[in-house]
């Protein structure tokens, strides 16, 4: 989720009891900004494997770029550069 939306979503569901997933999805999906941004949201009911461990080698392959301000919290995950091949 885009972190810049959190404040708008929080304002939209302020004072509403978050009793079930449907309520949360409805409130998130009803969020808009003054600039006209509309939020889409859906509940993902797929089953995911639990307890999966990421190896040190797998984690080392993730291209994390820490932000200058609190890089331990704020970071970007960027793709690895791919060299394009020119064919003649």
Short mmCIF file of N, CA and C in Angstrom, two decimals:
data_model
loop_
_atom_site.label_atom_id
_atom_site.label_comp_id
_atom_site.label_asym_id
_atom_site.label_seq_id
_atom_site.Cartn_x
_atom_site.Cartn_y
_atom_site.Cartn_z
N UNK A 1 0.85 -1.17 0.00
CA UNK A 1 0.00 0.00 0.00
C UNK A 1 0.90 1.23 0.00
N UNK A 2 0.51 2.19 -0.73
CA UNK A 2 1.25 3.45 -0.81
C UNK A 2 1.15 4.17 0.53
N UNK A 3 2.30 4.47 1.13
CA UNK A 3 2.30 5.06 2.47
C UNK A 3 1.67 6.44 2.51
N UNK A 4 1.65 7.15 1.39
CA UNK A 4 1.06 8.50 1.38
C UNK A 4 -0.46 8.46 1.49
N UNK A 5 -1.06 7.28 1.36
CA UNK A 5 -2.52 7.15 1.49
C UNK A 5 -2.96 6.91 2.93
N UNK A 6 -2.05 6.51 3.80
CA UNK A 6 -2.43 6.16 5.17
C UNK A 6 -3.22 7.25 5.87
N UNK A 7 -2.78 8.50 5.75
CA UNK A 7 -3.47 9.57 6.47
C UNK A 7 -4.89 9.76 5.95
N UNK A 8 -5.09 9.61 4.64
CA UNK A 8 -6.43 9.75 4.07
C UNK A 8 -7.33 8.60 4.49
N UNK A 9 -6.77 7.38 4.48
CA UNK A 9 -7.55 6.21 4.90
C UNK A 9 -7.90 6.34 6.37
N UNK A 10 -6.94 6.74 7.19
CA UNK A 10 -7.20 6.90 8.63
C UNK A 10 -8.28 7.94 8.89
N UNK A 11 -8.26 9.03 8.15
CA UNK A 11 -9.29 10.06 8.31
C UNK A 11 -10.65 9.53 7.90
N UNK A 12 -10.68 8.72 6.85
CA UNK A 12 -11.94 8.20 6.33
C UNK A 12 -12.61 7.22 7.30
N UNK A 13 -11.83 6.44 8.04
CA UNK A 13 -12.46 5.46 8.93
C UNK A 13 -12.43 5.89 10.40
N UNK A 14 -12.08 7.15 10.63
CA UNK A 14 -12.05 7.67 11.99
C UNK A 14 -13.42 7.50 12.66
N UNK A 15 -13.44 6.91 13.83
CA UNK A 15 -14.67 6.75 14.59
C UNK A 15 -15.52 5.56 14.18
N UNK A 16 -15.11 4.86 13.13
CA UNK A 16 -15.87 3.69 12.68
C UNK A 16 -15.28 2.44 13.33
N UNK A 17 -16.12 1.60 13.91
CA UNK A 17 -15.59 0.34 14.45
C UNK A 17 -15.20 -0.61 13.30
N UNK A 18 -13.98 -1.09 13.34
CA UNK A 18 -13.48 -1.97 12.29
C UNK A 18 -13.76 -3.40 12.73
N UNK A 19 -14.99 -3.82 12.56
CA UNK A 19 -15.45 -5.10 13.11
C UNK A 19 -15.15 -6.30 12.23
N UNK A 20 -15.06 -6.09 10.94
CA UNK A 20 -14.83 -7.22 10.04
C UNK A 20 -14.09 -6.74 8.80
N UNK A 21 -13.61 -7.70 8.01
CA UNK A 21 -12.85 -7.37 6.80
C UNK A 21 -13.67 -6.55 5.82
N UNK A 22 -14.95 -6.88 5.70
CA UNK A 22 -15.80 -6.18 4.74
C UNK A 22 -15.89 -4.69 5.05
N UNK A 23 -15.99 -4.36 6.33
CA UNK A 23 -16.05 -2.95 6.75
C UNK A 23 -14.74 -2.25 6.40
N UNK A 24 -13.63 -2.89 6.68
CA UNK A 24 -12.32 -2.30 6.39
C UNK A 24 -12.17 -2.06 4.89
N UNK A 25 -12.52 -3.05 4.09
CA UNK A 25 -12.40 -2.92 2.63
C UNK A 25 -13.31 -1.81 2.13
N UNK A 26 -14.54 -1.75 2.63
CA UNK A 26 -15.49 -0.71 2.20
C UNK A 26 -14.97 0.68 2.53
N UNK A 27 -14.42 0.85 3.72
CA UNK A 27 -13.92 2.17 4.12
C UNK A 27 -12.67 2.56 3.35
N UNK A 28 -11.78 1.61 3.12
CA UNK A 28 -10.58 1.92 2.33
C UNK A 28 -10.99 2.28 0.90
N UNK A 29 -11.88 1.48 0.32
CA UNK A 29 -12.30 1.72 -1.07
C UNK A 29 -13.06 3.03 -1.22
N UNK A 30 -13.64 3.55 -0.14
CA UNK A 30 -14.37 4.81 -0.21
C UNK A 30 -13.50 6.04 0.03
N UNK A 31 -12.20 5.84 0.12
CA UNK A 31 -11.28 6.94 0.40
C UNK A 31 -10.95 7.70 -0.88
N UNK A 32 -10.98 9.03 -0.80
CA UNK A 32 -10.57 9.90 -1.90
C UNK A 32 -9.74 11.04 -1.33
N UNK A 33 -9.03 11.72 -2.19
CA UNK A 33 -8.27 12.90 -1.77
C UNK A 33 -8.87 14.13 -2.44
N UNK A 34 -8.48 15.30 -1.95
CA UNK A 34 -8.99 16.55 -2.52
C UNK A 34 -8.54 16.72 -3.97
N UNK A 35 -7.42 16.11 -4.33
CA UNK A 35 -6.91 16.20 -5.70
C UNK A 35 -7.60 15.22 -6.63
N UNK A 36 -8.52 14.41 -6.10
CA UNK A 36 -9.29 13.49 -6.95
C UNK A 36 -8.78 12.07 -7.01
N UNK A 37 -7.80 11.73 -6.17
CA UNK A 37 -7.30 10.36 -6.16
C UNK A 37 -8.34 9.46 -5.51
N UNK A 38 -8.69 8.39 -6.17
CA UNK A 38 -9.63 7.41 -5.63
C UNK A 38 -8.86 6.13 -5.33
N UNK A 39 -9.19 5.49 -4.25
CA UNK A 39 -8.49 4.29 -3.81
C UNK A 39 -9.30 3.07 -4.22
N UNK A 40 -8.62 2.05 -4.72
CA UNK A 40 -9.28 0.77 -4.97
C UNK A 40 -8.76 -0.23 -3.95
N UNK A 41 -9.63 -1.13 -3.55
CA UNK A 41 -9.26 -2.09 -2.51
C UNK A 41 -10.10 -3.35 -2.71
N UNK A 42 -9.48 -4.49 -2.46
CA UNK A 42 -10.23 -5.74 -2.45
C UNK A 42 -9.58 -6.68 -1.45
N UNK A 43 -10.37 -7.56 -0.90
CA UNK A 43 -9.88 -8.53 0.07
C UNK A 43 -9.29 -9.72 -0.67
N UNK A 44 -8.07 -10.06 -0.34
CA UNK A 44 -7.40 -11.20 -0.95
C UNK A 44 -7.64 -12.42 -0.07
N UNK A 45 -8.44 -13.34 -0.53
CA UNK A 45 -8.78 -14.54 0.25
C UNK A 45 -7.95 -15.75 -0.13
N UNK A 46 -6.91 -15.54 -0.93
CA UNK A 46 -6.07 -16.68 -1.29
C UNK A 46 -5.34 -17.22 -0.07
N UNK A 47 -4.99 -18.47 -0.12
CA UNK A 47 -4.22 -19.11 0.95
C UNK A 47 -2.74 -19.00 0.62
N UNK A 48 -1.97 -18.60 1.59
CA UNK A 48 -0.54 -18.47 1.42
C UNK A 48 0.18 -19.38 2.40
N UNK A 49 1.31 -19.87 1.98
CA UNK A 49 2.12 -20.73 2.85
C UNK A 49 2.58 -19.93 4.06
N UNK A 50 2.50 -20.55 5.21
CA UNK A 50 2.96 -19.89 6.43
C UNK A 50 4.28 -20.53 6.86
N UNK A 51 5.05 -19.76 7.58
CA UNK A 51 6.31 -20.27 8.11
C UNK A 51 7.43 -20.38 7.10
N UNK A 52 7.25 -19.78 5.92
CA UNK A 52 8.30 -19.83 4.91
C UNK A 52 9.47 -18.97 5.38
N UNK A 53 10.64 -19.49 5.28
CA UNK A 53 11.85 -18.77 5.70
C UNK A 53 12.59 -18.27 4.47
N UNK A 54 13.02 -17.03 4.53
CA UNK A 54 13.83 -16.44 3.48
C UNK A 54 15.29 -16.66 3.86
N UNK A 55 16.03 -17.27 2.97
CA UNK A 55 17.43 -17.52 3.28
C UNK A 55 18.24 -16.23 3.18
N UNK A 56 19.41 -16.24 3.78
CA UNK A 56 20.29 -15.07 3.69
C UNK A 56 20.65 -14.78 2.24
N UNK A 57 20.84 -15.83 1.44
CA UNK A 57 21.19 -15.65 0.02
C UNK A 57 20.02 -15.00 -0.73
N UNK A 58 18.78 -15.43 -0.46
CA UNK A 58 17.62 -14.83 -1.12
C UNK A 58 17.48 -13.36 -0.72
N UNK A 59 17.65 -13.08 0.55
CA UNK A 59 17.52 -11.70 1.03
C UNK A 59 18.61 -10.82 0.44
N UNK A 60 19.80 -11.36 0.28
CA UNK A 60 20.92 -10.60 -0.27
C UNK A 60 20.66 -10.19 -1.72
N UNK A 61 19.82 -10.94 -2.44
CA UNK A 61 19.50 -10.62 -3.83
C UNK A 61 18.47 -9.49 -3.97
N UNK A 62 17.81 -9.12 -2.87
CA UNK A 62 16.83 -8.03 -2.92
C UNK A 62 17.60 -6.71 -2.97
N UNK A 63 17.27 -5.90 -3.94
CA UNK A 63 17.99 -4.64 -4.15
C UNK A 63 17.33 -3.52 -3.33
N UNK A 64 17.69 -3.44 -2.06
CA UNK A 64 17.13 -2.42 -1.16
C UNK A 64 17.97 -1.16 -1.22
N UNK A 65 17.29 -0.02 -1.31
CA UNK A 65 17.96 1.28 -1.28
C UNK A 65 17.41 2.06 -0.10
N UNK A 66 18.15 2.16 1.01
CA UNK A 66 17.64 2.90 2.16
C UNK A 66 17.56 4.39 1.87
N UNK A 67 16.53 5.02 2.42
CA UNK A 67 16.34 6.46 2.28
C UNK A 67 17.31 7.17 3.22
N UNK A 68 17.66 8.41 2.91
CA UNK A 68 18.56 9.18 3.77
C UNK A 68 17.94 9.42 5.15
N UNK A 69 16.61 9.52 5.21
CA UNK A 69 15.92 9.75 6.48
C UNK A 69 15.41 8.41 6.99
N UNK A 70 15.99 7.94 8.07
CA UNK A 70 15.60 6.67 8.70
C UNK A 70 15.52 5.54 7.68
N UNK A 71 16.65 5.23 7.09
CA UNK A 71 16.73 4.18 6.09
C UNK A 71 16.31 2.82 6.60
N UNK A 72 16.32 2.62 7.93
CA UNK A 72 15.87 1.33 8.47
C UNK A 72 14.36 1.18 8.36
N UNK A 73 13.65 2.30 8.19
CA UNK A 73 12.18 2.27 8.03
C UNK A 73 11.76 2.64 6.61
N UNK A 74 12.48 3.56 6.01
CA UNK A 74 12.12 4.10 4.70
C UNK A 74 13.13 3.62 3.67
N UNK A 75 12.66 2.84 2.73
CA UNK A 75 13.55 2.29 1.73
C UNK A 75 12.76 2.02 0.46
N UNK A 76 13.48 1.81 -0.61
CA UNK A 76 12.88 1.43 -1.89
C UNK A 76 13.44 0.07 -2.28
N UNK A 77 12.61 -0.72 -2.90
CA UNK A 77 13.05 -1.97 -3.50
C UNK A 77 13.06 -1.71 -5.00
N UNK A 78 14.24 -1.73 -5.58
CA UNK A 78 14.37 -1.39 -6.99
C UNK A 78 14.81 -2.61 -7.78
N UNK A 79 14.38 -2.69 -9.03
CA UNK A 79 14.79 -3.84 -9.85
C UNK A 79 16.28 -3.79 -10.14
N UNK A 80 16.83 -4.95 -10.36
CA UNK A 80 18.22 -5.01 -10.80
C UNK A 80 18.27 -4.54 -12.25
N UNK A 81 19.34 -3.89 -12.62
CA UNK A 81 19.44 -3.40 -13.99
C UNK A 81 19.61 -4.58 -14.93
N UNK A 82 18.94 -4.49 -16.05
CA UNK A 82 19.02 -5.54 -17.07
C UNK A 82 19.69 -4.94 -18.28
N UNK A 83 20.73 -5.55 -18.71
CA UNK A 83 21.43 -5.05 -19.89
C UNK A 83 20.65 -5.48 -21.12
N UNK A 84 20.32 -4.50 -21.92
CA UNK A 84 19.59 -4.82 -23.14
C UNK A 84 20.57 -5.25 -24.21
N UNK A 85 20.13 -6.20 -25.01
CA UNK A 85 20.96 -6.67 -26.10
C UNK A 85 20.48 -6.02 -27.38
N UNK A 86 21.43 -5.49 -28.10
CA UNK A 86 21.11 -4.89 -29.39
C UNK A 86 21.37 -5.96 -30.45
N UNK A 87 20.35 -6.22 -31.25
CA UNK A 87 20.49 -7.20 -32.31
C UNK A 87 20.48 -6.48 -33.65
N UNK A 88 21.37 -6.88 -34.48
CA UNK A 88 21.47 -6.27 -35.80
C UNK A 88 21.05 -7.26 -36.85
#
